[in-house]
Amino acid sequence: MAALGHDNITLADDALTTSSTLSFEPGAPRGINAPPANGRLLGRPEVFRLLRDGPQCVLVHERTGLRWMLLDTECAAE
């Protein structure tokens, strides 16, 4: 997902089907030499919200306000 600076992010099959919000927790550092401080990750999650703009589906990054039109995607109101 370009919005997070990663090429490969796996979403659950039901992502954005029961809620218009998508939240990504910061990833834990990998390796024994870089454990998280206090055993916890203290960063804030990145939150995205799915909106409709007329017939278009738009994904909005809450922190930055950046918007991405989701092509070939059908949105339905809850």
Short mmCIF file of C-alpha atoms in Angstrom, two decimals:
data_model
loop_
_atom_site.label_atom_id
_atom_site.label_comp_id
_atom_site.label_asym_id
_atom_site.label_seq_id
_atom_site.Cartn_x
_atom_site.Cartn_y
_atom_site.Cartn_z
CA MET A 1 0.00 0.00 0.00
CA ALA A 2 1.68 3.16 -1.23
CA ALA A 3 0.02 5.25 1.49
CA LEU A 4 2.09 3.46 4.13
CA GLY A 5 5.27 3.12 2.08
CA HIS A 6 4.94 -0.66 1.77
CA ASP A 7 4.53 -2.72 -1.38
CA ASN A 8 2.90 -5.78 0.11
CA ILE A 9 0.14 -5.54 2.73
CA THR A 10 -2.33 -8.35 3.27
CA LEU A 11 -5.89 -7.42 4.23
CA ALA A 12 -8.51 -9.70 5.71
CA ASP A 13 -11.15 -10.92 3.26
CA ASP A 14 -13.78 -8.89 5.11
CA ALA A 15 -11.74 -5.65 5.38
CA LEU A 16 -13.99 -2.61 4.86
CA THR A 17 -17.12 -4.75 4.60
CA THR A 18 -18.48 -4.23 8.12
CA SER A 19 -16.81 -0.91 8.89
CA SER A 20 -15.62 2.05 6.83
CA THR A 21 -12.45 2.31 8.96
CA LEU A 22 -9.17 0.51 8.39
CA SER A 23 -6.43 0.73 11.01
CA PHE A 24 -2.79 -0.35 10.71
CA GLU A 25 -0.72 -0.80 13.85
CA PRO A 26 3.01 -0.06 13.54
CA GLY A 27 4.99 -3.20 12.86
CA ALA A 28 7.29 -4.60 15.51
CA PRO A 29 11.00 -4.47 14.73
CA ARG A 30 12.23 -7.89 13.67
CA GLY A 31 15.20 -9.63 15.20
CA ILE A 32 16.54 -10.24 18.65
CA ASN A 33 18.78 -7.15 18.52
CA ALA A 34 15.88 -4.72 18.07
CA PRO A 35 13.08 -5.54 20.55
CA PRO A 36 10.32 -2.94 21.07
CA ALA A 37 10.82 -0.58 24.03
CA ASN A 38 9.08 -1.91 27.15
CA GLY A 39 7.90 -4.85 25.05
CA ARG A 40 5.21 -2.57 23.59
CA LEU A 41 4.83 -0.55 20.43
CA LEU A 42 4.06 3.02 21.35
CA GLY A 43 3.38 4.45 17.89
CA ARG A 44 -0.10 5.46 16.82
CA PRO A 45 -1.95 3.37 14.26
CA GLU A 46 -2.45 4.71 10.75
CA VAL A 47 -6.18 5.05 10.15
CA PHE A 48 -7.96 5.13 6.79
CA ARG A 49 -11.63 5.78 6.14
CA LEU A 50 -13.61 4.61 3.11
CA LEU A 51 -15.98 7.24 1.71
CA ARG A 52 -18.23 7.66 -1.27
CA ASP A 53 -17.82 10.68 -3.52
CA GLY A 54 -20.79 10.33 -5.82
CA PRO A 55 -20.36 6.93 -7.44
CA GLN A 56 -16.63 6.75 -6.60
CA CYS A 57 -15.03 4.98 -3.64
CA VAL A 58 -12.35 7.08 -1.93
CA LEU A 59 -9.89 5.99 0.74
CA VAL A 60 -8.83 8.87 3.02
CA HIS A 61 -5.75 8.77 5.25
CA GLU A 62 -6.97 10.40 8.48
CA ARG A 63 -3.60 11.82 9.59
CA THR A 64 -2.57 13.41 6.29
CA GLY A 65 -5.91 13.94 4.54
CA LEU A 66 -4.51 12.34 1.38
CA ARG A 67 -7.17 10.68 -0.77
CA TRP A 68 -7.04 7.78 -3.20
CA MET A 69 -9.81 6.92 -5.66
CA LEU A 70 -10.35 3.16 -5.70
CA LEU A 71 -10.79 2.22 -9.32
CA ASP A 72 -12.84 -0.83 -10.27
CA THR A 73 -14.38 -0.84 -6.77
CA GLU A 74 -18.05 -0.74 -5.86
CA CYS A 75 -19.06 1.00 -2.63
CA ALA A 76 -22.37 0.47 -0.88
CA ALA A 77 -23.80 2.42 2.05
CA GLU A 78 -24.02 0.52 5.33
#
